[in-house]
Amino acid sequence: MSNVEFSAVAWATPVRPLVGKAEHCVWGGETPAEQIRAASYAWWRRQGRTASAAVVLMREDVATGTVRVPRHCPEASQSQAAYGEDRVRWIEDPEALGLRMVGLAHDVCSGITHRGRFLHPDGCLGEVVCGVIYQMSGKDGRARYLAGYADPWNSDETGRGPALVCLDPMVGARLDRYGARDHDYVLGSVAHRADRIAGRMAEEERDYRQAYEAGRDARQAGRDMREAAARYAGALRACRAVLRNRHGIDVADARLIVKEQIAHLRGLFARLRSARKTFRKCLETRHGSTHAGHHGWSNGYTDH
């Protein structure tokens, strides 16, 4: 695991941008000292160190080659475990952190034959999520890659935009500064890792959508049950009223009225039973378990 730290920093803090020599630091080889100095100073100042102490610590980082990346995105989340990875983080603008986009997983690796994982439970329509690969500053003459997935709703067709990335970099083969990325055999493994993260995200999203739709259908079925029960109770009261007043009604008319009311009661009871069956079905999953307790089902049920 590389010695890389992320921290928030105010926009006004002067940090040298990735231009000129520093712009190529993400392509392998040693990170330029001027980029380490600028980022390290901003990082230590954000930790509450005085300016003089930050300068001393910055010099130590330059000497040891420790890269500290100040986080310019205030909306970036904290790292957490998800999708089979120990440390992942949502980043709104990865390139603002000095990460360079390598490409989508299926574009980088020919072994990935699909062009994204479907998010809809049907698995054949709607949005797709794709694995994405970013490259961070190199170390010891080797490139370092971060795998993740591109935001399926806010990224463009090339994958640029917000992304969730795994903060455990994969170290590539030794390359010179102008080495072509196709020569780095590690990229295939990185692409499969990114595709695996995207696949797990898609699976969770499909489960959520299925539970959400089931919760929404269950709420509608509950409304149908209440409506059918109310109409059934009203029909029963009307039937009892006919029976109470049967002596004041012609026998033939009374029989005809009761017959129609019984047919109506049977129809209402069948509707009530169908709605109840639908409600119970909305609780079940295709795996034999139940949606009860799933936050997607709860959101769908409470969504008006």
Short mmCIF file of C-alpha atoms in Angstrom, two decimals:
data_model
loop_
_atom_site.label_atom_id
_atom_site.label_comp_id
_atom_site.label_asym_id
_atom_site.label_seq_id
_atom_site.Cartn_x
_atom_site.Cartn_y
_atom_site.Cartn_z
CA MET A 1 0.00 0.00 0.00
CA SER A 2 1.44 3.39 -0.98
CA ASN A 3 2.03 6.20 1.42
CA VAL A 4 -0.67 8.52 0.05
CA GLU A 5 -2.82 10.85 2.14
CA PHE A 6 -5.91 12.89 1.18
CA SER A 7 -7.15 15.94 3.04
CA ALA A 8 -9.49 18.85 2.41
CA VAL A 9 -7.95 22.27 1.77
CA ALA A 10 -9.44 25.70 1.21
CA TRP A 11 -9.59 26.93 -2.37
CA ALA A 12 -7.54 29.96 -1.43
CA THR A 13 -4.56 27.85 -0.39
CA PRO A 14 -1.83 28.27 -3.04
CA VAL A 15 -1.09 24.88 -4.54
CA ARG A 16 0.94 24.55 -7.72
CA PRO A 17 -1.26 23.17 -10.54
CA LEU A 18 -0.26 20.21 -12.68
CA VAL A 19 1.37 22.07 -15.56
CA GLY A 20 4.61 21.73 -17.43
CA LYS A 21 6.95 19.18 -15.86
CA ALA A 22 4.52 18.41 -13.05
CA GLU A 23 1.77 17.61 -15.54
CA HIS A 24 3.61 14.45 -16.59
CA CYS A 25 4.21 13.16 -13.07
CA VAL A 26 1.23 10.82 -13.35
CA TRP A 27 2.77 8.91 -16.23
CA GLY A 28 5.38 7.01 -14.27
CA GLY A 29 8.77 7.96 -12.98
CA GLU A 30 9.42 10.09 -9.92
CA THR A 31 6.98 12.79 -8.93
CA PRO A 32 8.58 16.21 -9.57
CA ALA A 33 9.88 17.80 -6.38
CA GLU A 34 8.02 21.07 -7.01
CA GLN A 35 4.70 19.22 -7.05
CA ILE A 36 5.56 17.37 -3.82
CA ARG A 37 6.52 20.65 -2.14
CA ALA A 38 3.33 22.51 -3.10
CA ALA A 39 0.96 19.69 -2.20
CA SER A 40 2.80 18.73 1.00
CA TYR A 41 2.85 22.28 2.36
CA ALA A 42 -0.89 22.70 1.74
CA TRP A 43 -1.60 19.30 3.31
CA TRP A 44 0.33 20.00 6.54
CA ARG A 45 -1.15 23.48 6.89
CA ARG A 46 -4.59 21.89 6.70
CA GLN A 47 -3.59 19.59 9.55
CA GLY A 48 -3.19 22.66 11.77
CA ARG A 49 0.61 22.92 11.66
CA THR A 50 2.28 26.33 11.73
CA ALA A 51 3.93 27.64 8.59
CA SER A 52 7.45 26.94 9.89
CA ALA A 53 6.51 23.42 10.98
CA ALA A 54 4.81 22.78 7.64
CA VAL A 55 7.99 23.80 5.81
CA VAL A 56 10.09 21.35 7.88
CA LEU A 57 7.62 18.51 7.27
CA MET A 58 7.42 19.45 3.60
CA ARG A 59 11.21 19.09 3.26
CA GLU A 60 11.00 15.65 4.86
CA ASP A 61 8.31 14.64 2.34
CA VAL A 62 10.51 15.82 -0.54
CA ALA A 63 13.46 13.86 0.83
CA THR A 64 11.45 10.66 1.23
CA GLY A 65 9.33 11.12 -1.89
CA THR A 66 6.07 11.02 0.09
CA VAL A 67 3.18 12.33 -1.99
CA ARG A 68 0.34 14.06 -0.17
CA VAL A 69 -2.68 15.04 -2.22
CA PRO A 70 -4.72 17.98 -0.87
CA ARG A 71 -8.41 17.49 -1.55
CA HIS A 72 -9.89 20.48 -3.37
CA CYS A 73 -13.40 18.99 -3.61
CA PRO A 74 -15.29 19.94 -0.45
CA GLU A 75 -18.08 17.53 -1.39
CA ALA A 76 -15.76 14.52 -1.62
CA SER A 77 -16.71 11.83 0.85
CA GLN A 78 -14.56 9.99 3.36
CA SER A 79 -13.06 6.65 2.46
CA GLN A 80 -15.03 3.53 3.36
CA ALA A 81 -15.22 -0.16 2.60
CA ALA A 82 -17.56 -1.07 -0.26
CA TYR A 83 -17.92 -3.32 -3.32
CA GLY A 84 -15.34 -5.78 -2.05
CA GLU A 85 -12.65 -3.13 -1.48
CA ASP A 86 -11.30 -1.92 1.86
CA ARG A 87 -10.88 1.75 0.93
CA VAL A 88 -12.99 3.50 -1.68
CA ARG A 89 -13.86 7.18 -1.96
CA TRP A 90 -16.31 9.18 -3.99
CA ILE A 91 -14.56 12.07 -5.79
CA GLU A 92 -16.49 14.71 -7.72
CA ASP A 93 -13.56 15.80 -9.88
CA PRO A 94 -10.69 13.28 -9.91
CA GLU A 95 -8.60 15.31 -12.34
CA ALA A 96 -8.65 18.27 -9.93
CA LEU A 97 -6.66 16.06 -7.54
CA GLY A 98 -3.94 15.41 -10.09
CA LEU A 99 -5.36 12.08 -11.25
CA ARG A 100 -5.14 11.43 -14.96
CA MET A 101 -7.82 9.36 -16.62
CA VAL A 102 -6.51 6.31 -18.47
CA GLY A 103 -9.87 5.20 -19.84
CA LEU A 104 -12.87 2.97 -19.32
CA ALA A 105 -12.18 -0.65 -18.42
CA HIS A 106 -13.60 -2.10 -21.65
CA ASP A 107 -11.58 0.37 -23.74
CA VAL A 108 -8.33 -0.40 -21.93
CA CYS A 109 -8.67 -4.19 -21.84
CA SER A 110 -9.86 -6.16 -24.87
CA GLY A 111 -10.74 -9.08 -22.58
CA ILE A 112 -13.75 -7.15 -21.29
CA THR A 113 -16.29 -7.70 -24.05
CA HIS A 114 -19.27 -5.76 -22.67
CA ARG A 115 -19.62 -1.97 -22.61
CA GLY A 116 -21.02 -1.55 -19.13
CA ARG A 117 -23.10 -3.24 -16.48
CA PHE A 118 -26.85 -2.68 -16.64
CA LEU A 119 -28.45 -1.01 -13.63
CA HIS A 120 -32.04 -1.96 -14.37
CA PRO A 121 -33.33 -5.21 -12.82
CA ASP A 122 -34.28 -6.50 -16.29
CA GLY A 123 -30.61 -6.33 -17.22
CA CYS A 124 -31.22 -5.21 -20.79
CA LEU A 125 -32.27 -1.55 -20.73
CA GLY A 126 -31.61 1.78 -19.04
CA GLU A 127 -28.34 3.14 -17.69
CA VAL A 128 -25.07 1.24 -17.47
CA VAL A 129 -22.09 1.69 -15.17
CA CYS A 130 -18.54 1.23 -16.44
CA GLY A 131 -15.29 0.59 -14.70
CA VAL A 132 -12.79 3.44 -14.99
CA ILE A 133 -9.03 3.67 -14.48
CA TYR A 134 -7.13 6.69 -13.22
CA GLN A 135 -3.40 7.13 -12.95
CA MET A 136 -1.78 8.92 -10.04
CA SER A 137 1.76 10.14 -9.53
CA GLY A 138 4.40 7.55 -10.25
CA LYS A 139 7.05 6.26 -7.90
CA ASP A 140 10.37 4.46 -8.44
CA GLY A 141 9.92 4.69 -12.18
CA ARG A 142 6.58 2.87 -12.11
CA ALA A 143 3.09 4.11 -12.82
CA ARG A 144 0.38 3.72 -10.17
CA TYR A 145 -3.24 3.11 -11.11
CA LEU A 146 -6.52 3.53 -9.26
CA ALA A 147 -9.52 1.41 -10.26
CA GLY A 148 -13.15 2.37 -9.76
CA TYR A 149 -16.31 3.17 -11.66
CA ALA A 150 -17.53 6.32 -13.40
CA ASP A 151 -20.74 7.97 -12.22
CA PRO A 152 -23.35 6.49 -14.59
CA TRP A 153 -25.59 9.56 -14.31
CA ASN A 154 -23.16 12.51 -14.33
CA SER A 155 -20.12 11.35 -16.32
CA ASP A 156 -19.79 11.82 -20.06
CA GLU A 157 -19.56 8.98 -22.55
CA THR A 158 -15.81 8.73 -22.08
CA GLY A 159 -16.18 8.33 -18.31
CA ARG A 160 -14.91 11.78 -17.35
CA GLY A 161 -16.65 13.21 -14.33
CA PRO A 162 -17.44 12.08 -10.79
CA ALA A 163 -16.17 8.64 -9.90
CA LEU A 164 -15.74 6.22 -7.05
CA VAL A 165 -12.15 5.02 -6.87
CA CYS A 166 -10.29 2.50 -4.77
CA LEU A 167 -7.46 4.16 -2.85
CA ASP A 168 -5.22 1.08 -2.95
CA PRO A 169 -3.13 1.72 -6.07
CA MET A 170 -1.87 -1.02 -8.35
CA VAL A 171 1.76 -0.54 -9.35
CA GLY A 172 2.58 -0.89 -13.02
CA ALA A 173 5.66 -2.03 -14.85
CA ARG A 174 8.75 0.15 -14.98
CA LEU A 175 8.30 2.71 -17.77
CA ASP A 176 10.08 5.80 -18.90
CA ARG A 177 8.23 9.08 -18.94
CA TYR A 178 7.06 8.65 -22.51
CA GLY A 179 6.31 4.95 -22.34
CA ALA A 180 3.06 3.93 -23.96
CA ARG A 181 0.44 2.69 -21.57
CA ASP A 182 -0.32 -0.27 -23.86
CA HIS A 183 3.08 -1.66 -22.89
CA ASP A 184 2.09 -1.84 -19.24
CA TYR A 185 0.79 -5.38 -18.76
CA VAL A 186 -0.61 -4.46 -15.33
CA LEU A 187 -3.36 -2.40 -16.98
CA GLY A 188 -5.26 -5.58 -17.83
CA SER A 189 -5.49 -6.53 -14.16
CA VAL A 190 -6.45 -2.96 -13.23
CA ALA A 191 -9.21 -2.98 -15.86
CA HIS A 192 -10.64 -6.25 -14.54
CA ARG A 193 -10.55 -4.86 -11.01
CA ALA A 194 -12.42 -1.74 -12.12
CA ASP A 195 -14.95 -3.87 -13.98
CA ARG A 196 -15.42 -6.03 -10.88
CA ILE A 197 -16.11 -2.94 -8.75
CA ALA A 198 -18.59 -1.66 -11.34
CA GLY A 199 -20.24 -5.09 -11.49
CA ARG A 200 -20.79 -5.17 -7.73
CA MET A 201 -22.13 -1.64 -7.78
CA ALA A 202 -24.54 -2.60 -10.58
CA GLU A 203 -25.70 -5.67 -8.65
CA GLU A 204 -26.46 -3.59 -5.57
CA GLU A 205 -28.23 -0.98 -7.70
CA ARG A 206 -30.37 -3.65 -9.38
CA ASP A 207 -31.29 -5.11 -5.99
CA TYR A 208 -32.17 -1.64 -4.73
CA ARG A 209 -34.34 -0.86 -7.75
CA GLN A 210 -36.09 -4.21 -7.53
CA ALA A 211 -36.79 -3.65 -3.84
CA TYR A 212 -37.90 -0.06 -4.53
CA GLU A 213 -40.35 -1.17 -7.22
CA ALA A 214 -41.61 -3.96 -4.96
CA GLY A 215 -42.18 -1.45 -2.15
CA ARG A 216 -44.03 0.90 -4.48
CA ASP A 217 -46.21 -1.96 -5.77
CA ALA A 218 -46.83 -3.09 -2.19
CA ARG A 219 -48.08 0.37 -1.25
CA GLN A 220 -50.46 0.36 -4.22
CA ALA A 221 -51.61 -3.14 -3.30
CA GLY A 222 -52.21 -1.93 0.27
CA ARG A 223 -54.37 0.90 -1.04
CA ASP A 224 -56.28 -1.58 -3.20
CA MET A 225 -56.80 -3.80 -0.14
CA ARG A 226 -58.15 -0.92 1.94
CA GLU A 227 -60.45 0.24 -0.85
CA ALA A 228 -61.71 -3.30 -1.55
CA ALA A 229 -62.24 -3.96 2.16
CA ALA A 230 -64.20 -0.71 2.58
CA ARG A 231 -66.41 -1.48 -0.42
CA TYR A 232 -66.84 -5.07 0.77
CA ALA A 233 -67.96 -3.87 4.20
CA GLY A 234 -70.40 -1.43 2.59
CA ALA A 235 -71.84 -4.18 0.40
CA LEU A 236 -72.32 -6.39 3.46
CA ARG A 237 -74.20 -3.63 5.27
CA ALA A 238 -76.43 -3.14 2.23
CA CYS A 239 -77.12 -6.88 2.06
CA ARG A 240 -78.07 -6.95 5.77
CA ALA A 241 -80.39 -3.98 5.22
CA VAL A 242 -82.22 -5.91 2.51
CA LEU A 243 -82.58 -8.89 4.79
CA ARG A 244 -83.93 -6.72 7.63
CA ASN A 245 -86.55 -5.18 5.33
CA ARG A 246 -87.37 -8.34 3.40
CA HIS A 247 -90.97 -8.41 4.65
CA GLY A 248 -91.71 -5.07 3.00
CA ILE A 249 -90.24 -6.11 -0.36
CA ASP A 250 -91.74 -8.35 -2.98
CA VAL A 251 -90.22 -11.84 -2.81
CA ALA A 252 -89.13 -11.83 -6.46
CA ASP A 253 -87.56 -8.38 -6.10
CA ALA A 254 -85.87 -9.36 -2.85
CA ARG A 255 -84.36 -12.47 -4.44
CA LEU A 256 -83.10 -10.46 -7.44
CA ILE A 257 -81.55 -7.78 -5.18
CA VAL A 258 -79.87 -10.33 -2.92
CA LYS A 259 -78.55 -12.26 -5.93
CA GLU A 260 -76.97 -9.14 -7.39
CA GLN A 261 -75.52 -8.18 -4.03
CA ILE A 262 -74.00 -11.63 -3.51
CA ALA A 263 -72.39 -11.50 -6.97
CA HIS A 264 -71.03 -8.05 -6.11
CA LEU A 265 -69.70 -9.33 -2.76
CA ARG A 266 -67.93 -12.22 -4.48
CA GLY A 267 -66.28 -9.85 -6.93
CA LEU A 268 -65.11 -7.56 -4.13
CA PHE A 269 -63.81 -10.51 -2.13
CA ALA A 270 -61.87 -11.76 -5.16
CA ARG A 271 -60.36 -8.29 -5.60
CA LEU A 272 -59.44 -8.15 -1.91
CA ARG A 273 -57.79 -11.57 -2.08
CA SER A 274 -55.88 -10.61 -5.26
CA ALA A 275 -54.59 -7.39 -3.67
CA ARG A 276 -53.50 -9.30 -0.58
CA LYS A 277 -51.68 -11.85 -2.75
CA THR A 278 -49.94 -9.02 -4.64
CA PHE A 279 -48.85 -7.40 -1.38
CA ARG A 280 -47.33 -10.64 -0.12
CA LYS A 281 -45.60 -11.19 -3.45
CA CYS A 282 -44.01 -7.74 -3.19
CA LEU A 283 -42.32 -8.84 0.03
CA GLU A 284 -40.64 -11.84 -1.59
CA THR A 285 -37.48 -11.84 -3.69
CA ARG A 286 -36.40 -14.15 -6.42
CA HIS A 287 -33.85 -15.58 -3.98
CA GLY A 288 -36.55 -16.83 -1.63
CA SER A 289 -35.86 -14.19 1.03
CA THR A 290 -37.93 -11.11 1.81
CA HIS A 291 -37.66 -7.43 0.96
CA ALA A 292 -38.82 -6.49 4.45
CA GLY A 293 -36.13 -4.39 6.12
CA HIS A 294 -34.44 -3.44 2.81
CA HIS A 295 -34.08 0.34 2.64
CA GLY A 296 -35.02 0.28 -1.05
CA TRP A 297 -38.34 -1.40 -0.24
CA SER A 298 -38.99 1.08 2.55
CA ASN A 299 -38.19 4.03 0.27
CA GLY A 300 -40.47 2.70 -2.44
CA TYR A 301 -43.29 2.06 0.03
CA THR A 302 -43.10 5.54 1.59
CA ASP A 303 -42.57 7.41 -1.71
CA HIS A 304 -45.83 9.09 -2.65
#
